[in-house]
Amino acid sequence: MTVTEPGPLPGGPLSDEWGTEALRTRVAELLERARIRTRVLTEPVDEADLVAQHSPLMSPLVWDLAHVGSQEELWLVRDVGGREPLRPEIDGLYDAFQHSRASRVELPLLGPSEARAYVAEVREKALDALGASPLRGRRLVEQGFAFGMIVQHEQQHDETMLSTHQLRTGPPVLHAPPPPPPAAAAPPAVAEVLVPAGPFTMGTDTEPWALDNERPAHVVDLPAFRIDAAPVTNGAYAAFVDAGGYDDPRWWSERGWAHRLEAGLVAPQFWERDGDTWWRRRFGVLEPVPAGEPVCHVCFFEAEAYATWAGKRLPTEAEWEKAARFDPATGRSRRFPWGDDEPTPALANLGQRHLQPAPVGAYPAGVSPLGVHQMVGDVWEWTTSGWHPYPGFSVFPYPEYSQVFFGGDYRVLRGGSFGTDAAAIRSTFRNWDHPIRRQIFSGFRCARSVEPGSGPEGA
C-alpha cells in the first residue's frame, strides 16, 4: 500500500489570525490525515499480522489501533465532549502504564474488525465534540490544544507502528517513492559549522500545541562549539565498522561496551555483510546500504562510540536546539531551521513520504541560519542529555506524558525522522528513549567543543 501524500500545513495550524471556524476545519483535516495514515499501516496486513507480536519491544498492531481510539475517547469524547464512556470495560486494556508492551499480546484485546469499528465510532463522537467546542476559554481546548494533542498522539503511534512494520517478516506491504537526490551543491560544502558562544531561547511559550516538556521558554548561554553540518552517513559509519570499531573498547563507554558484548552488536540493526558489501533489510526489501543516507537504527551507545572514534562527541540537547533554531542575524529562535512556516516536501523528509532517510544534501532549502542541514526529518538524533524538565516546568494536562519519566535511564533525541508527521514535530519537540534502543529510526550527528584561544570563536 502506498503512503498517502499529506498536504502541507500552510501558515501554521494555529495562527492567531485564524477564526474559530477555520481552526475547526484545520483540526478536522489533521485528524483525518492521521486516520488515513493509521489505515495505511493497518489495512495491508492480514488479521494474523495485526494480532501477532513482531517483537517484545513492540505492541501488536491491533493494540496500537485500539489505543489510539481509547485516548481519543478519553480526551475528546468524555472530557471535551462531556459524553458517557463508550466502552469503559476496555479502558484498562489500553492503558500503557498497566501493561508492558511484551505482555499486551496476552490481553483479551479487541479483534481487528471490532477495533476498527470502535475507533470509527470514537471519531464520529470526537468530531461532534469539535463542532460544539468554542476552542477558546478553557486551557484544555484553547486554540484546539486537546485536539492537537490527539493528532500528535495518533501520529506518534503511527510512527511506532511503522517501526513494527520494519520488524515484521514477510514480503513488503508498504510502498513509497524514493527520496529526492542531493541538490547540485550538496553535500554541504563544509563538514562542520561553528555555533558562536552566547545565549539563545530554548523551548517555547508561544507554540499552542507544544507539549508540557517543551515549556517554558528559557534562556541558555552556551560556549562556542562546532557541530556536523549533516547527520553521520551510512558510508562514514561503515568506515567505523570496517576499522574494527565494534572490537575496540577504547571507543566505548563502560556501559556501552558492556551492552555491546551482551547484545552482540556488530553493526547497525538490519545490516548484514555479504563479502565486501553491506546490505540492509528495509520494510521487507533487501538492498545495498546507501552510502549517502544518514545512518539509521543505531543506539545511543553506538553513536557515542562512533563520535569518540572520530575525535568528537555527541551534542547536548541545548547545543542541538541552538544549531537548529538560532538566527545570529536577529538573535531569535525560529520554529524550524528554515523559519516559521510549516514543513513542506521541499524542506524536510517527514510523514512516511519516502520510507527511508534522504541522502545528505537533499533539502538545501531546509538549512538552518548557521548552515546546518537536515535537522528536521530523516532520522531522530541522539544527544548526550538525560530526560529532565526545564526550569519552571508545569504538568499539563497529565503527569503520565512527561513527568513520570523524568530522571530515568533515558537519552533525549531530537528532530524527528522520515516516519514523523509534520503535525508532530518542531524544533522544540523532545523525544526520549533508553540508550540501548535502536528499533526506532535513530541516527546522530557529532559535535566538538571549541578550545579557548584557538582563533576567533575557535576558527
JSON list of N, CA and C in Angstrom, two decimals, residues 23 46 63 133 168 181 202 345 443:
[
{"chain": "A", "resi": 23, "resn": "LEU", "atom": "N", "xyz": [-10.08, 27.33, 12.17]},
{"chain": "A", "resi": 23, "resn": "LEU", "atom": "CA", "xyz": [-9.32, 26.44, 13.05]},
{"chain": "A", "resi": 23, "resn": "LEU", "atom": "C", "xyz": [-10.01, 25.10, 13.17]},
{"chain": "A", "resi": 46, "resn": "ASP", "atom": "N", "xyz": [-2.76, -9.01, 7.07]},
{"chain": "A", "resi": 46, "resn": "ASP", "atom": "CA", "xyz": [-3.91, -9.82, 7.44]},
{"chain": "A", "resi": 46, "resn": "ASP", "atom": "C", "xyz": [-4.10, -9.81, 8.95]},
{"chain": "A", "resi": 63, "resn": "TRP", "atom": "N", "xyz": [-3.25, -3.58, 19.05]},
{"chain": "A", "resi": 63, "resn": "TRP", "atom": "CA", "xyz": [-3.28, -2.83, 20.30]},
{"chain": "A", "resi": 63, "resn": "TRP", "atom": "C", "xyz": [-3.12, -1.34, 20.03]},
{"chain": "A", "resi": 133, "resn": "SER", "atom": "N", "xyz": [-17.29, 22.61, 20.38]},
{"chain": "A", "resi": 133, "resn": "SER", "atom": "CA", "xyz": [-16.33, 23.29, 21.24]},
{"chain": "A", "resi": 133, "resn": "SER", "atom": "C", "xyz": [-16.05, 24.71, 20.74]},
{"chain": "A", "resi": 168, "resn": "ARG", "atom": "N", "xyz": [8.63, -6.68, 11.32]},
{"chain": "A", "resi": 168, "resn": "ARG", "atom": "CA", "xyz": [7.89, -7.86, 10.88]},
{"chain": "A", "resi": 168, "resn": "ARG", "atom": "C", "xyz": [8.61, -8.55, 9.73]},
{"chain": "A", "resi": 181, "resn": "PRO", "atom": "N", "xyz": [17.20, 13.15, -4.69]},
{"chain": "A", "resi": 181, "resn": "PRO", "atom": "CA", "xyz": [18.66, 13.06, -4.64]},
{"chain": "A", "resi": 181, "resn": "PRO", "atom": "C", "xyz": [19.24, 14.33, -4.05]},
{"chain": "A", "resi": 202, "resn": "MET", "atom": "N", "xyz": [15.61, 28.68, 24.45]},
{"chain": "A", "resi": 202, "resn": "MET", "atom": "CA", "xyz": [15.33, 27.26, 24.28]},
{"chain": "A", "resi": 202, "resn": "MET", "atom": "C", "xyz": [13.89, 27.00, 24.76]},
{"chain": "A", "resi": 345, "resn": "PRO", "atom": "N", "xyz": [7.27, 19.30, 1.45]},
{"chain": "A", "resi": 345, "resn": "PRO", "atom": "CA", "xyz": [8.16, 18.28, 0.89]},
{"chain": "A", "resi": 345, "resn": "PRO", "atom": "C", "xyz": [9.49, 18.82, 0.38]},
{"chain": "A", "resi": 443, "resn": "GLY", "atom": "N", "xyz": [19.42, 8.10, 14.39]},
{"chain": "A", "resi": 443, "resn": "GLY", "atom": "CA", "xyz": [20.77, 8.33, 13.91]},
{"chain": "A", "resi": 443, "resn": "GLY", "atom": "C", "xyz": [21.42, 9.39, 14.79]}
]
